[in-house]
Short mmCIF file of C-alpha atoms in Angstrom, two decimals:
data_model
loop_
_atom_site.label_atom_id
_atom_site.label_comp_id
_atom_site.label_asym_id
_atom_site.label_seq_id
_atom_site.Cartn_x
_atom_site.Cartn_y
_atom_site.Cartn_z
CA MET J 23 -18.37 -0.40 -17.71
CA ILE J 24 -16.11 -0.56 -14.54
CA GLU J 25 -16.44 -3.51 -12.42
CA LYS J 26 -16.64 -2.62 -8.65
CA THR J 27 -15.13 -4.30 -5.74
CA ALA J 28 -15.66 -4.24 -1.96
CA CYS J 29 -14.53 -1.25 0.06
CA TYR J 30 -11.46 -1.34 2.13
CA SER J 31 -8.96 0.65 3.91
CA PHE J 32 -5.36 0.09 5.26
CA PHE J 33 -2.31 1.69 6.58
CA LEU J 34 0.64 1.91 4.38
CA ILE J 35 4.38 2.60 5.12
CA GLN J 36 6.42 2.97 2.03
CA SER J 37 9.63 4.46 0.69
CA ALA J 38 9.46 8.27 0.53
CA GLY J 39 9.15 9.51 -2.94
CA GLU J 40 6.60 10.97 -5.28
CA LEU J 41 4.13 9.59 -7.83
CA ASP J 42 4.89 10.86 -11.55
CA PHE J 43 1.96 10.58 -13.92
CA HIS J 44 4.22 9.33 -16.76
CA LYS J 45 7.06 7.49 -14.85
CA GLY J 46 5.10 5.98 -11.93
CA PHE J 47 6.55 6.08 -8.39
CA LEU J 48 9.94 7.90 -8.00
CA PRO J 49 11.40 6.90 -4.66
CA GLU J 50 13.83 9.18 -2.85
CA GLU J 51 17.55 8.10 -2.51
CA ASN J 52 18.21 5.80 0.33
CA SER J 53 14.51 5.22 1.15
CA ALA J 54 14.76 1.40 1.07
CA PHE J 55 13.97 -0.36 4.31
CA LEU J 56 13.22 -3.99 5.52
CA PRO J 57 9.60 -4.58 6.13
CA SER J 58 10.56 -7.04 8.85
CA GLU J 59 12.03 -4.30 10.75
CA ILE J 60 8.78 -2.16 10.67
CA THR J 61 6.87 -5.39 11.73
CA LYS J 62 9.37 -5.83 14.75
CA LEU J 63 9.04 -2.27 15.81
CA LEU J 64 5.24 -2.10 15.60
CA GLY J 65 4.42 -5.69 16.76
CA ILE J 66 1.75 -5.68 14.03
CA THR J 67 1.75 -8.48 11.32
CA PRO J 68 1.16 -6.78 7.89
CA PHE J 69 -0.98 -8.52 5.27
CA ARG J 70 1.48 -7.61 2.45
CA THR J 71 5.05 -6.39 2.18
CA HIS J 72 7.72 -5.93 -0.41
CA THR J 73 11.23 -4.71 -0.70
CA ILE J 74 13.07 -2.66 -3.31
CA GLY J 75 14.21 -5.03 -6.01
CA ALA J 76 11.58 -7.81 -5.30
CA LEU J 77 9.92 -9.32 -8.38
CA LYS J 78 6.43 -8.08 -8.93
CA PRO J 79 3.51 -10.68 -9.14
CA ASN J 80 3.46 -10.17 -13.04
CA GLY J 81 7.07 -11.53 -12.99
CA LYS J 82 8.14 -8.99 -15.61
CA SER J 83 9.46 -6.11 -13.44
CA ARG J 84 10.76 -5.36 -10.00
CA TYR J 85 9.60 -2.96 -7.26
CA ASN J 86 11.54 0.23 -7.06
CA PHE J 87 10.33 1.02 -3.46
CA SER J 88 9.85 -0.88 -0.13
CA ALA J 89 6.34 -1.11 1.32
CA TRP J 90 4.53 -2.42 4.49
CA TYR J 91 0.80 -2.80 4.28
CA GLY J 92 -1.15 -3.33 7.46
CA CYS J 93 -4.28 -2.89 9.55
CA LYS J 94 -6.59 -3.83 6.61
CA GLN J 95 -10.26 -3.08 7.29
CA THR J 96 -13.08 -4.24 5.04
CA GLU J 97 -16.15 -3.75 7.49
CA PRO J 98 -18.36 -1.98 7.71
CA GLU J 99 -18.49 -1.89 3.94
CA THR J 100 -20.26 1.39 3.50
CA SER J 101 -18.58 3.46 6.15
CA ARG J 102 -14.89 4.50 5.46
CA PHE J 103 -15.32 6.74 8.70
CA ASP J 104 -15.49 3.59 10.70
CA GLN J 105 -12.87 1.73 8.84
CA CYS J 106 -10.33 4.58 9.30
CA TRP J 107 -11.22 4.79 13.04
CA GLU J 108 -10.37 1.06 13.40
CA ILE J 109 -6.99 1.60 11.70
CA VAL J 110 -6.24 4.47 14.04
CA GLN J 111 -7.34 2.60 17.21
CA GLN J 112 -4.89 -0.31 16.23
CA LEU J 113 -2.11 2.25 15.75
CA GLN J 114 -2.62 4.67 18.56
CA PRO J 115 -0.58 2.68 21.11
CA HIS J 116 2.29 2.77 18.64
CA ILE J 117 2.47 6.46 18.00
CA GLN J 118 6.11 6.69 19.54
CA ALA J 119 7.21 3.64 17.41
CA LEU J 120 5.82 5.34 14.22
CA LYS J 121 7.77 8.48 15.09
CA GLU J 122 10.95 6.32 15.56
CA ILE J 123 10.25 4.77 12.20
CA LYS J 124 10.02 8.16 10.50
CA ALA J 125 13.20 9.27 12.26
CA GLN J 126 15.12 6.12 11.28
CA TYR J 127 13.95 5.65 7.61
CA ARG J 128 12.83 7.79 4.80
CA VAL J 129 9.23 6.72 4.48
CA ASN J 130 5.81 8.05 4.13
CA PHE J 131 2.71 6.97 6.11
CA SER J 132 -0.81 6.96 4.67
CA ILE J 133 -4.13 5.59 5.25
CA GLN J 134 -5.32 4.32 1.92
CA ILE J 135 -9.11 4.38 1.38
CA PHE J 136 -10.67 2.47 -1.45
CA PRO J 137 -14.50 3.54 -1.32
CA CYS J 138 -15.88 1.63 -4.34
CA SER J 139 -18.63 -0.74 -3.34
CA LYS J 140 -20.18 -3.61 -5.20
CA ASN J 141 -23.47 -3.09 -3.18
CA GLU J 142 -24.42 0.48 -2.39
CA GLY J 143 -21.50 2.58 -3.19
CA CYS J 144 -19.81 4.81 -0.62
CA ALA J 145 -22.21 5.91 2.06
CA VAL J 146 -19.81 7.75 4.23
CA ILE J 147 -16.29 9.02 4.00
CA GLY J 148 -15.42 11.11 7.07
CA PHE J 149 -12.47 11.80 9.48
CA SER J 150 -13.11 12.41 13.09
CA GLN J 151 -10.94 14.73 15.25
CA GLU J 152 -9.17 11.67 16.63
CA ILE J 153 -8.36 10.49 13.10
CA ILE J 154 -6.96 13.86 12.10
CA LYS J 155 -5.11 14.16 15.42
CA PHE J 156 -3.39 10.72 14.71
CA CYS J 157 -2.57 11.78 11.31
CA TYR J 158 -1.02 15.15 12.50
CA LEU J 159 1.04 13.38 15.28
CA THR J 160 2.47 10.78 12.90
CA GLY J 161 2.72 12.73 9.62
CA THR J 162 0.02 10.41 7.95
CA GLU J 163 -1.66 11.30 4.71
CA LEU J 164 -5.23 10.36 4.03
CA VAL J 165 -5.49 9.06 0.51
CA VAL J 166 -8.94 8.43 -1.13
CA ASP J 167 -8.65 6.33 -4.34
CA MET J 168 -11.90 6.60 -6.28
CA VAL J 169 -11.14 4.09 -8.98
CA CYS J 170 -12.79 0.69 -8.78
CA TYR J 171 -10.48 -2.06 -9.19
CA GLN J 172 -11.18 -5.75 -10.16
CA ASP J 173 -10.40 -8.33 -7.49
#
């Protein structure tokens, strides 16, 4: 049986690259960046960051990519539509800065959605025209991860 956790969504900026089923994440060359520079450009404090070469929490390996995790949303728990909209509202004033980040660094943007719920399950996953427009303007992918992870 899979243990369920609360639903959440967030905005991720990470080194450009691709996910390989057997090898894990394979970053593109020269895709490293300093998360502190992203924070400075956006003026938004992330809830988590790491750089290429930083030790992972397990203490046994190092990250092979840089990442900036921000705008985390946990409410309302059963509506990822509303969570995504909250993320977009936080970032809309920064569209120009996001475009500058893409021009300066080899990065990918995504709104990461984790819809598993310990209570009712996922009542709504939806994307308004405003969310789609933001994603189009900034080159942001929408990622829905259907696996339920333990806390």
